Short mmCIF file of C-alpha atoms in Angstrom, two decimals:
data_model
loop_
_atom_site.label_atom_id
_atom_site.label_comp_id
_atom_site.label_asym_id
_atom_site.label_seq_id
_atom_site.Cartn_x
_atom_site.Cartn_y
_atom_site.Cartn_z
CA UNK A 1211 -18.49 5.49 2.29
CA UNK A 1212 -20.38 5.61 5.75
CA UNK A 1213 -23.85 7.83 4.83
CA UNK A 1214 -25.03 9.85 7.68
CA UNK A 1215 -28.06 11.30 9.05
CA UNK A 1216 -28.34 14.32 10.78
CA UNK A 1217 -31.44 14.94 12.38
CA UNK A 1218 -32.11 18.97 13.32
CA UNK A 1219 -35.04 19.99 15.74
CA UNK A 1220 -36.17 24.20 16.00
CA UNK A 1221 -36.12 25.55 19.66
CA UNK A 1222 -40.00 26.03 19.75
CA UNK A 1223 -40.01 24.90 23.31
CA UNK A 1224 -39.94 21.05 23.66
CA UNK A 1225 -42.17 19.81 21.19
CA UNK A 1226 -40.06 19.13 17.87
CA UNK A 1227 -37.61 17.80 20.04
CA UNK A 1228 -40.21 15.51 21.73
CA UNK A 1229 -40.98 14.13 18.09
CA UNK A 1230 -37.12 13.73 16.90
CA UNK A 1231 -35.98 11.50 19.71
CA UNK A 1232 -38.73 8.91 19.16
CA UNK A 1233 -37.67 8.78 15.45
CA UNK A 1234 -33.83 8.83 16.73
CA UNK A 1235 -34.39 5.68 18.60
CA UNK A 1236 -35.88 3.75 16.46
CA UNK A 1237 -33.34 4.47 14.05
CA UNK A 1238 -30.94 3.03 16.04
CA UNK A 1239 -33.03 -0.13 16.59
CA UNK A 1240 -33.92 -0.65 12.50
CA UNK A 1241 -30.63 0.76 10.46
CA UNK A 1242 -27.09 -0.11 10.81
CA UNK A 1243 -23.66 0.74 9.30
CA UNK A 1244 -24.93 4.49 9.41
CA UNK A 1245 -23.31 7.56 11.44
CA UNK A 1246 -26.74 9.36 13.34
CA UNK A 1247 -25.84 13.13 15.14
CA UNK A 1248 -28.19 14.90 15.86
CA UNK A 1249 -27.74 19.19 15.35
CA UNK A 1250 -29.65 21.89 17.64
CA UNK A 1251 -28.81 24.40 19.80
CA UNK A 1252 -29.00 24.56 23.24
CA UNK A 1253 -32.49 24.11 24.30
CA UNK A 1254 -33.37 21.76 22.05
CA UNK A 1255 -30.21 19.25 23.22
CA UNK A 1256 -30.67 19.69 27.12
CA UNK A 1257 -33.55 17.21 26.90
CA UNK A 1258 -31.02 14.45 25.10
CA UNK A 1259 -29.19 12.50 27.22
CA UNK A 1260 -25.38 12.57 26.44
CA UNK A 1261 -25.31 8.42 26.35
CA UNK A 1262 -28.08 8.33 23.26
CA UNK A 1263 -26.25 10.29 20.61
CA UNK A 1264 -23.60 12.50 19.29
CA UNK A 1265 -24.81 16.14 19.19
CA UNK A 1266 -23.79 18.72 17.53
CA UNK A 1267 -24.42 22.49 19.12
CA UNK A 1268 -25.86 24.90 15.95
CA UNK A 1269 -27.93 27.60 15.41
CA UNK A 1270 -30.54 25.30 13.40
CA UNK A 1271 -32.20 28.24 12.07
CA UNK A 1272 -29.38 29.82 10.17
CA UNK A 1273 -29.66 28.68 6.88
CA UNK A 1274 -26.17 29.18 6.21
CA UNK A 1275 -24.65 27.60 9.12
CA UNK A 1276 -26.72 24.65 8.26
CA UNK A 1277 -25.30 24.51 4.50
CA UNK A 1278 -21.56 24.99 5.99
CA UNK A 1279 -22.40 22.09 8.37
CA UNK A 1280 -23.74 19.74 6.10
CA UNK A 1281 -20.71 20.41 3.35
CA UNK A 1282 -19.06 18.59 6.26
CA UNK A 1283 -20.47 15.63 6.41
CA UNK A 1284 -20.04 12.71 4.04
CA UNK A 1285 -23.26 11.21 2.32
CA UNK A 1286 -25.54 13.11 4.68
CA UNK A 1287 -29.50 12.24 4.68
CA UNK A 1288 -31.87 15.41 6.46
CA UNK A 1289 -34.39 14.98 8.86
CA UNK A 1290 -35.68 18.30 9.84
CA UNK A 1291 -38.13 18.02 13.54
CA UNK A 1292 -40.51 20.92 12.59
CA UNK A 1293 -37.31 22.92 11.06
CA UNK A 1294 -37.60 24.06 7.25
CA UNK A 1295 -34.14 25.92 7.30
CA UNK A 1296 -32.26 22.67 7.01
CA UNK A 1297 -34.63 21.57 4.67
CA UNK A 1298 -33.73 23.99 2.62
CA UNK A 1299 -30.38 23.88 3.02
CA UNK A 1300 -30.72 20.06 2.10
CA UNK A 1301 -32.84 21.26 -1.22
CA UNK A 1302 -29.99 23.45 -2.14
CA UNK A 1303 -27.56 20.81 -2.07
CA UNK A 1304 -29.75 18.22 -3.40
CA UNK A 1305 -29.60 16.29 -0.17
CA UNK A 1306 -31.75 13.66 0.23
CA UNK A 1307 -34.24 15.40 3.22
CA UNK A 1308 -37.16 14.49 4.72
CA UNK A 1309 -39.73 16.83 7.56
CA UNK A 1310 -41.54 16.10 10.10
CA UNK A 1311 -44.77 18.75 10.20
CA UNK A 1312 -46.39 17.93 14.01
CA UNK A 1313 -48.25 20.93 13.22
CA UNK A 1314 -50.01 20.21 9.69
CA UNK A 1315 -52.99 19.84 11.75
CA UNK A 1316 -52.79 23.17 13.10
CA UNK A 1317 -52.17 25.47 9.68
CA UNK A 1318 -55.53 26.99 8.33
CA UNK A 1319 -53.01 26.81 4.98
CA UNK A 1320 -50.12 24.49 5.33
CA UNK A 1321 -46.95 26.64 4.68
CA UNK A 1322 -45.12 26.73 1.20
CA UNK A 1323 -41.64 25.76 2.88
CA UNK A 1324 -43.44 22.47 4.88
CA UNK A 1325 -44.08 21.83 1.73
CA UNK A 1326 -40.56 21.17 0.21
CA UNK A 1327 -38.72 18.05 1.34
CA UNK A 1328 -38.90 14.48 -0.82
CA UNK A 1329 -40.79 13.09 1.77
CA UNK A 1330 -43.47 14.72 4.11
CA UNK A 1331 -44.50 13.12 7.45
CA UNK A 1332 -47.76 14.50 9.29
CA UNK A 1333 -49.59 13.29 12.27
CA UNK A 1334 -52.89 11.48 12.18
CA UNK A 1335 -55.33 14.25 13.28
CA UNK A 1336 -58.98 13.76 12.60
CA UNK A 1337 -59.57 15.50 9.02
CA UNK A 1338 -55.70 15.72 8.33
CA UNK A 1339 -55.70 14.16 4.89
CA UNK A 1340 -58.50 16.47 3.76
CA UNK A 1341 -55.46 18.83 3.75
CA UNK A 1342 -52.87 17.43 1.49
CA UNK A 1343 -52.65 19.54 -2.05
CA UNK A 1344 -53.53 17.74 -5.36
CA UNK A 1345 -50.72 16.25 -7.07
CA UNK A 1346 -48.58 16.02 -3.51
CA UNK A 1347 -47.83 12.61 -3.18
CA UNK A 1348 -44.97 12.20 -1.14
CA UNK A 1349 -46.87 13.65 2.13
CA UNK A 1350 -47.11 10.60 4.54
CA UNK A 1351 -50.09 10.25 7.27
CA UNK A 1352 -48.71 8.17 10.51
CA UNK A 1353 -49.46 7.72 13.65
CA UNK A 1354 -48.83 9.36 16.70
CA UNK A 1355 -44.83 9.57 17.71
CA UNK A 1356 -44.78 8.54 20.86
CA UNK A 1357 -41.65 7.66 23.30
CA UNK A 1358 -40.80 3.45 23.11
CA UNK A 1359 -39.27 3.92 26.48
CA UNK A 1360 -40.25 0.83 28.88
CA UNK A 1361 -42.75 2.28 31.16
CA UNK A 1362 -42.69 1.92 35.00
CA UNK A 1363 -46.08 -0.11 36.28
CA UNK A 1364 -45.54 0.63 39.51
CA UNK A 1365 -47.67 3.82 40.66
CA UNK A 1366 -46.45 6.69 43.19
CA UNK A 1367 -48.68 8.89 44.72
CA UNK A 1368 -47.92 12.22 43.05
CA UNK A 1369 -48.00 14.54 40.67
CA UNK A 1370 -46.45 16.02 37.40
CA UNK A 1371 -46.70 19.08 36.07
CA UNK A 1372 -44.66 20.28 32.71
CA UNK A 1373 -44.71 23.46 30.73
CA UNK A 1374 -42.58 22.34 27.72
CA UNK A 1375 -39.17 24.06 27.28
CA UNK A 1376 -41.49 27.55 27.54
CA UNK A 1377 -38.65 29.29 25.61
CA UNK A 1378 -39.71 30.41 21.65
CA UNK A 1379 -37.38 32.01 19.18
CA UNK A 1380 -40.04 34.33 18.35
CA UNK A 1381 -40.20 35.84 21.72
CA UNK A 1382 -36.79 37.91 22.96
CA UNK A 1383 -37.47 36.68 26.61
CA UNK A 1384 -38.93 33.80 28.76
CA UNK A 1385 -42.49 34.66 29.57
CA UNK A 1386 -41.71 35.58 33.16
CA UNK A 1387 -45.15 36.95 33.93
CA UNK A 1388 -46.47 33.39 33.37
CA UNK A 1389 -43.45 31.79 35.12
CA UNK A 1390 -44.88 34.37 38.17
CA UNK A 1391 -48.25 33.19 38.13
CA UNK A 1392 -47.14 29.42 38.01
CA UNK A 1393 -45.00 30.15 41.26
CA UNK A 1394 -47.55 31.79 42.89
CA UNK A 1395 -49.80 28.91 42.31
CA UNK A 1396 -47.11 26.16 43.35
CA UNK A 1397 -46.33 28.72 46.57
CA UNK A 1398 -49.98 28.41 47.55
CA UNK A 1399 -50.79 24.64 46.66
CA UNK A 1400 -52.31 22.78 49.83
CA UNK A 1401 -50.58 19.44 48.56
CA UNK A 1402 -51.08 17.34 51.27
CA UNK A 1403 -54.95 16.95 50.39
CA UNK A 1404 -53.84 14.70 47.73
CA UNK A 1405 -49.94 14.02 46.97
CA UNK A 1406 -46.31 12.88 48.32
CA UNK A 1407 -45.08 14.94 45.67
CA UNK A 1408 -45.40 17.64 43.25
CA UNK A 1409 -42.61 17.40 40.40
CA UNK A 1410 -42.15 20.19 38.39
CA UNK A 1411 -40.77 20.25 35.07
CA UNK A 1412 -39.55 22.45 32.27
CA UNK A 1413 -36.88 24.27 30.14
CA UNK A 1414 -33.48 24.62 32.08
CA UNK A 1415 -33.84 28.75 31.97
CA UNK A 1416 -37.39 28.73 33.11
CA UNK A 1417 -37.14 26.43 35.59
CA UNK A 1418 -33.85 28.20 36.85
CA UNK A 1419 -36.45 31.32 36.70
CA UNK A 1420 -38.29 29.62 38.96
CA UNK A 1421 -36.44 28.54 41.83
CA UNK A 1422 -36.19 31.89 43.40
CA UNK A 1423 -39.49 32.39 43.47
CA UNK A 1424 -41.09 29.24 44.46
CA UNK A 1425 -40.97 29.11 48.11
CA UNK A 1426 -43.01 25.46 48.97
CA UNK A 1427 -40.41 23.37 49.93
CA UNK A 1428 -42.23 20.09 49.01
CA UNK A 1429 -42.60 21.22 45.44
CA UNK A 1430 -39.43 19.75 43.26
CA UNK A 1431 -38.64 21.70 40.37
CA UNK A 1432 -36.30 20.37 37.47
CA UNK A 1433 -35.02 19.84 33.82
CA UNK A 1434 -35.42 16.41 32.93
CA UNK A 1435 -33.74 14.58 29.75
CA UNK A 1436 -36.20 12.33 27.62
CA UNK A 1437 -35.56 8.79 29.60
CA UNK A 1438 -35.78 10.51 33.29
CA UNK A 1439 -39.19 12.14 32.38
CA UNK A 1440 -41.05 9.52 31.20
CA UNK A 1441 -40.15 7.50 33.86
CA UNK A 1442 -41.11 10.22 36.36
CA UNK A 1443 -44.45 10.56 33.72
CA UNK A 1444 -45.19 6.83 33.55
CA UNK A 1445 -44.98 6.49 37.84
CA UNK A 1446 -47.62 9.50 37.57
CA UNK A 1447 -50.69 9.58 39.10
CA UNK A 1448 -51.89 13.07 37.63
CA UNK A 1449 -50.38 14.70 34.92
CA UNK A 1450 -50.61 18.54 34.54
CA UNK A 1451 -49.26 20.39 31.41
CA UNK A 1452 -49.51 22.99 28.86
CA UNK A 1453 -51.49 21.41 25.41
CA UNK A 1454 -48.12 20.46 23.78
CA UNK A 1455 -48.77 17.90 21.48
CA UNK A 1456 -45.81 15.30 22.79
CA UNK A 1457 -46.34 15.61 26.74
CA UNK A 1458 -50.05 15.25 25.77
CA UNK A 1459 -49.80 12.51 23.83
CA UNK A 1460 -47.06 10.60 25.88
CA UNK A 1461 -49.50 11.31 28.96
CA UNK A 1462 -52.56 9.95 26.85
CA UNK A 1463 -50.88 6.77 26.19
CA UNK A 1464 -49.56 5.88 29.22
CA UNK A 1465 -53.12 6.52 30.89
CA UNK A 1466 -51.92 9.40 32.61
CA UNK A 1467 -54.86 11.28 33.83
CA UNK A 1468 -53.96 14.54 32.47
CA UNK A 1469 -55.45 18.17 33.19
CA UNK A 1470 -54.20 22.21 31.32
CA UNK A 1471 -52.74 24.23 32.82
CA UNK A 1472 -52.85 27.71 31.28
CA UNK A 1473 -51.49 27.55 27.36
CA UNK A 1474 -48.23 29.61 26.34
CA UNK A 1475 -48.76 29.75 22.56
CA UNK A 1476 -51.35 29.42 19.52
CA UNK A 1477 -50.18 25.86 18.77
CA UNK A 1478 -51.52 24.68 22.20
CA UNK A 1479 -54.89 26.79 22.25
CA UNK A 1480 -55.38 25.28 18.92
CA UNK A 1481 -54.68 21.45 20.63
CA UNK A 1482 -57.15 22.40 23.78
CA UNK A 1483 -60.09 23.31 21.27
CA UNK A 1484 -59.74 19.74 19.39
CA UNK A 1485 -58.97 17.89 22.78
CA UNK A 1486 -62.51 19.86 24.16
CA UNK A 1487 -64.06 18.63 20.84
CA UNK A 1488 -63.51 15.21 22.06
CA UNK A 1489 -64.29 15.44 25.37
CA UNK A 1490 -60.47 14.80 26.22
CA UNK A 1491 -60.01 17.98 29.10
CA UNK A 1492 -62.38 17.56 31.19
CA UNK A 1493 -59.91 19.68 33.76
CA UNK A 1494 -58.20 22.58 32.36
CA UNK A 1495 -57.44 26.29 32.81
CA UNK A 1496 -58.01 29.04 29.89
CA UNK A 1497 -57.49 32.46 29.68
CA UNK A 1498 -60.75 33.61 29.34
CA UNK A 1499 -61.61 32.88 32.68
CA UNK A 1500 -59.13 35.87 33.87
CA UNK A 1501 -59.36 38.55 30.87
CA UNK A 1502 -61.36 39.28 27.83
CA UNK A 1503 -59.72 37.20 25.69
CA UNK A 1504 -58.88 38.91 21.93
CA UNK A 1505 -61.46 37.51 19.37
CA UNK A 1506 -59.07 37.54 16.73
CA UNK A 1507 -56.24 35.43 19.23
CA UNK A 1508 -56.69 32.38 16.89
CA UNK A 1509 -56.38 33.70 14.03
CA UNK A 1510 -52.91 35.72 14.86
CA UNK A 1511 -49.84 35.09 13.49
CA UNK A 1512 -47.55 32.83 16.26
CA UNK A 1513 -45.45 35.89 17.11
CA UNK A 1514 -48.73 38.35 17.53
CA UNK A 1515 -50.40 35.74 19.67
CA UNK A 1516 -46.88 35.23 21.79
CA UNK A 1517 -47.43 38.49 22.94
CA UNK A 1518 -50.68 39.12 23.36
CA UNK A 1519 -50.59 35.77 25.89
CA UNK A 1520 -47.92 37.27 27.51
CA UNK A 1521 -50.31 40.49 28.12
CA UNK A 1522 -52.73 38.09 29.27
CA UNK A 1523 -50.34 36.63 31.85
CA UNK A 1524 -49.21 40.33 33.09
CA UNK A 1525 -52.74 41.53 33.68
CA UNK A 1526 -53.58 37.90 35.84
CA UNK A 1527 -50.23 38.51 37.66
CA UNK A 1528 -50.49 42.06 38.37
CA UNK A 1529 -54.66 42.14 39.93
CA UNK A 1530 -54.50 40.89 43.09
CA UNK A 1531 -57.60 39.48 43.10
CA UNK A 1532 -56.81 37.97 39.64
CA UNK A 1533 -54.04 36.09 41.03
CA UNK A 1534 -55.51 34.89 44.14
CA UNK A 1535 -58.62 33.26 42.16
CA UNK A 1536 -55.85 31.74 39.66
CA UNK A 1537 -54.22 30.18 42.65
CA UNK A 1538 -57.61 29.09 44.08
CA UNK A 1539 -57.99 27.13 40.72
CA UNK A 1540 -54.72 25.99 39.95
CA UNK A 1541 -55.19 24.08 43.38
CA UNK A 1542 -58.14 22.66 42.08
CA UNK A 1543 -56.85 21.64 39.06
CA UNK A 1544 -54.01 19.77 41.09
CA UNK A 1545 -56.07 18.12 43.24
CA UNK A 1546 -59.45 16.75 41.32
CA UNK A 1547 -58.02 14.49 39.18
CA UNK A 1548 -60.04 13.67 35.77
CA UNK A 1549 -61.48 10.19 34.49
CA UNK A 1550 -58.79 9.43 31.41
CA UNK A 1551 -60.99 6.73 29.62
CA UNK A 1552 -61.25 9.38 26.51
CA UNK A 1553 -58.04 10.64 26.64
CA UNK A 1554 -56.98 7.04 25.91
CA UNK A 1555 -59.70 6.21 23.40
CA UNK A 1556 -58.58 9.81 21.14
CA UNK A 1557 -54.59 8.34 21.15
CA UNK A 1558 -55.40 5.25 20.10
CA UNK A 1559 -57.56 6.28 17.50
CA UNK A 1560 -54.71 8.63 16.57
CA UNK A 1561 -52.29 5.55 16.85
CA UNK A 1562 -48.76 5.73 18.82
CA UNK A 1563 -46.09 4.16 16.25
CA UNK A 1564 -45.37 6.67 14.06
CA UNK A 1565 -41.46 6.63 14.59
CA UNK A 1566 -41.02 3.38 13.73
CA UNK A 1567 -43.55 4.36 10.23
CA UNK A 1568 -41.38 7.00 9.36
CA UNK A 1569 -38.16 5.09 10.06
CA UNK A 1570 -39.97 2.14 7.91
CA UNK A 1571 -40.54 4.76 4.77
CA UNK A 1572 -37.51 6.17 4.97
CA UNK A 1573 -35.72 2.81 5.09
CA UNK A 1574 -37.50 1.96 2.04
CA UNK A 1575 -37.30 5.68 0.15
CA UNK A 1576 -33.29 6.21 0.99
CA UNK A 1577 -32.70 2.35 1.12
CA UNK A 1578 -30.88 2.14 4.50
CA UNK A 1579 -29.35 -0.92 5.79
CA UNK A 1580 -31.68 -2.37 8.11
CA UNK A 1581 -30.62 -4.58 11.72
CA UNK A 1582 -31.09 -7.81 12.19
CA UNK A 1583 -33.97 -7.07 14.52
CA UNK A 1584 -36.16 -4.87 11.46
CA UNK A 1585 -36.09 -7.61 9.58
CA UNK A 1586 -37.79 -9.56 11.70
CA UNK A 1587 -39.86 -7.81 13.03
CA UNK A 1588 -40.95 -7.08 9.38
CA UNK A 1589 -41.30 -10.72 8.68
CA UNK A 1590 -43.52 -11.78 11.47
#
């Protein structure tokens, strides 16, 4: 009997989606003789192309649908992206499951429910193992998870920006009053001091958003799967995005120079205070510069601080003078473009192989059948 691993991602913007397809690759490289789908719904699929895998359209946050689903499947195997509903799903029916936390970094207390699979995987943040609970020993530190994708050498003179899939399922809406500000700021760029091209990326629904309102011809906006976007990232020669933790670290390690724009949620805040800790955004945008920021912001739940950004964003939006200074700056931002030499130093320190380490564990822990081409690759 064929096993099978399903692979399920939560529709948090990009991000846990950014993670799985890393890990989704080099499964295909290392294991054979084993059926891979991977289960999400919409948003977190439009960024995998059609040719990489078979996907299956769920709501991955609907415990039951995820228990129907995997009574479906023979011999399944769980990897959950930042998604503890079909982890627990996969505890229910004593599957064999395994979670990705991006985040452990980021949780003053690491949640009960992260907490549950047979095996753990967390990112190599500075201080991360100084959270792992006594007696939890299946919680595995790896390195950053990072795209394998050849990378382009050859350089074009423009630049990226990307704002994740700036869609949350703890929000009812897209946060158009951002989306407003960003177009005013694209509307009023004076490109030509610096760039061919500005590419604009995003989530399909906020980018759709955005092409009735931005006006500047020479700006390109789109919705780019995994492969298109890194090659678009890798030809780079500035990179500005929100403080997601996979565009950042896929920027970092191509040696991207990479500025901030404005951040959408707590998560990214949180990523901005360690990446100013290291000297790692030298060029960025914050809120504070625009409103009197909340003094209790960071220590908000995700769904609080959702809002209360999105307040932030209608005040900016809304003041005329507010707006015009934002577009002054983002200009700036585009067009000053920062020294990267410690942006590269903090992701290799962090390390950019951890697909291939959690495919490597989990080969060993659920004793897949490993290619021709793990084996030697193990034996070198």
């Amino acid at each position: 009997m064929i096993r099978t691993i399903a692979i399920f991602s939560n529709p948090f913007g990009y991000g846990p989606t950014g993670n799985a397809i890393p890990i989704l690759r080099s499964l295909f490289r290392k294991i054979k003789d084993i059926d891979i789908i991977f289960v999400g719904s919409n948003l977190c699929l439009e960024i995998i192309s059609d040719t990489l895998v078979k996907k299956v359209v769920l709501d991955e946050r609907n415990q039951e649908e995820i228990e129907k689903f995997l009574g479906t499947l023979d011999n399944p195997h769980v990897i959950g992206s930042q998604n503890r509903f079909c982890i627990k799903a996969a505890k229910k029916l004593q599957i064999p499951c395994a979670f990705l936390d991006v985040l452990a970094w980021f949780w003053e207390k690491i949640p009960p429910d992260h907490l549950l699979a047979d095996e753990i995987f967390w990112i190599n943040f500075p201080g991360i193992k100084n959270k792992i609970p006594p007696n939890q020993n299946n919680i595995h530190i790896v390195s950053g998870i990072i795209s394998s994708l050849p990378r382009k050498k050859s350089k074009k003179n423009h630049a990226m920006m990307h704002i994740g899939g700036a869609k949350y399922p703890l929000s009812e809406s897209l946060p158009y009053a951002y989306l407003d500000l960003i177009a005013k700021g694209l509307n009023a760029l004076k490109k030509g001091k610096r760039f061919d091209a500005i590419i604009f990326t995003g989530g399909s629904q906020a980018i759709n958003y955005l092409k009735h309102k931005v006006t500047n011809k020479k700006v390109r906006l789109a919705s780019l799967v995994e492969e298109k976007f890194i090659q678009e990232l890798s030809q780079s020669s500035h990179m500005l995005t929100t403080a997601g933790v996979s565009s950042t670290f896929e920027s970092f390690s191509l040696n991207i120079p990479t500025s901030f724009l404005l951040p959408l949620n707590l998560s990214q805040i949180a990523l901005l205070d360690i990446l100013f800790k290291n000297d790692c955004a030298p060029n960025y945008l914050i809120w504070d510069n625009y409103v009197k920021v909340n003094n209790n912001l960071r220590s908000m739940t995700e769904k609080d601080a959702l809002a209360e950004i999105n307040e932030y964003a209608k005040i900016v939006a809304g003041n005329k003078r507010l707006s015009n200074r934002f577009s002054r700056d983002f200009d700036d931002l585009t067009t000053l473009i920062p020294e990267s030499s410690k942006q590269v130093k903090l992701i290799e320190s962090i390390g950019n192989s951890g697909a291939d380490e959690v495919v490597d564990i989990l080969i060993k822990k659920w004793e897949l059948p490993e290619t021709i081409y793990s084996k030697n690759i193990k034996d070198r």
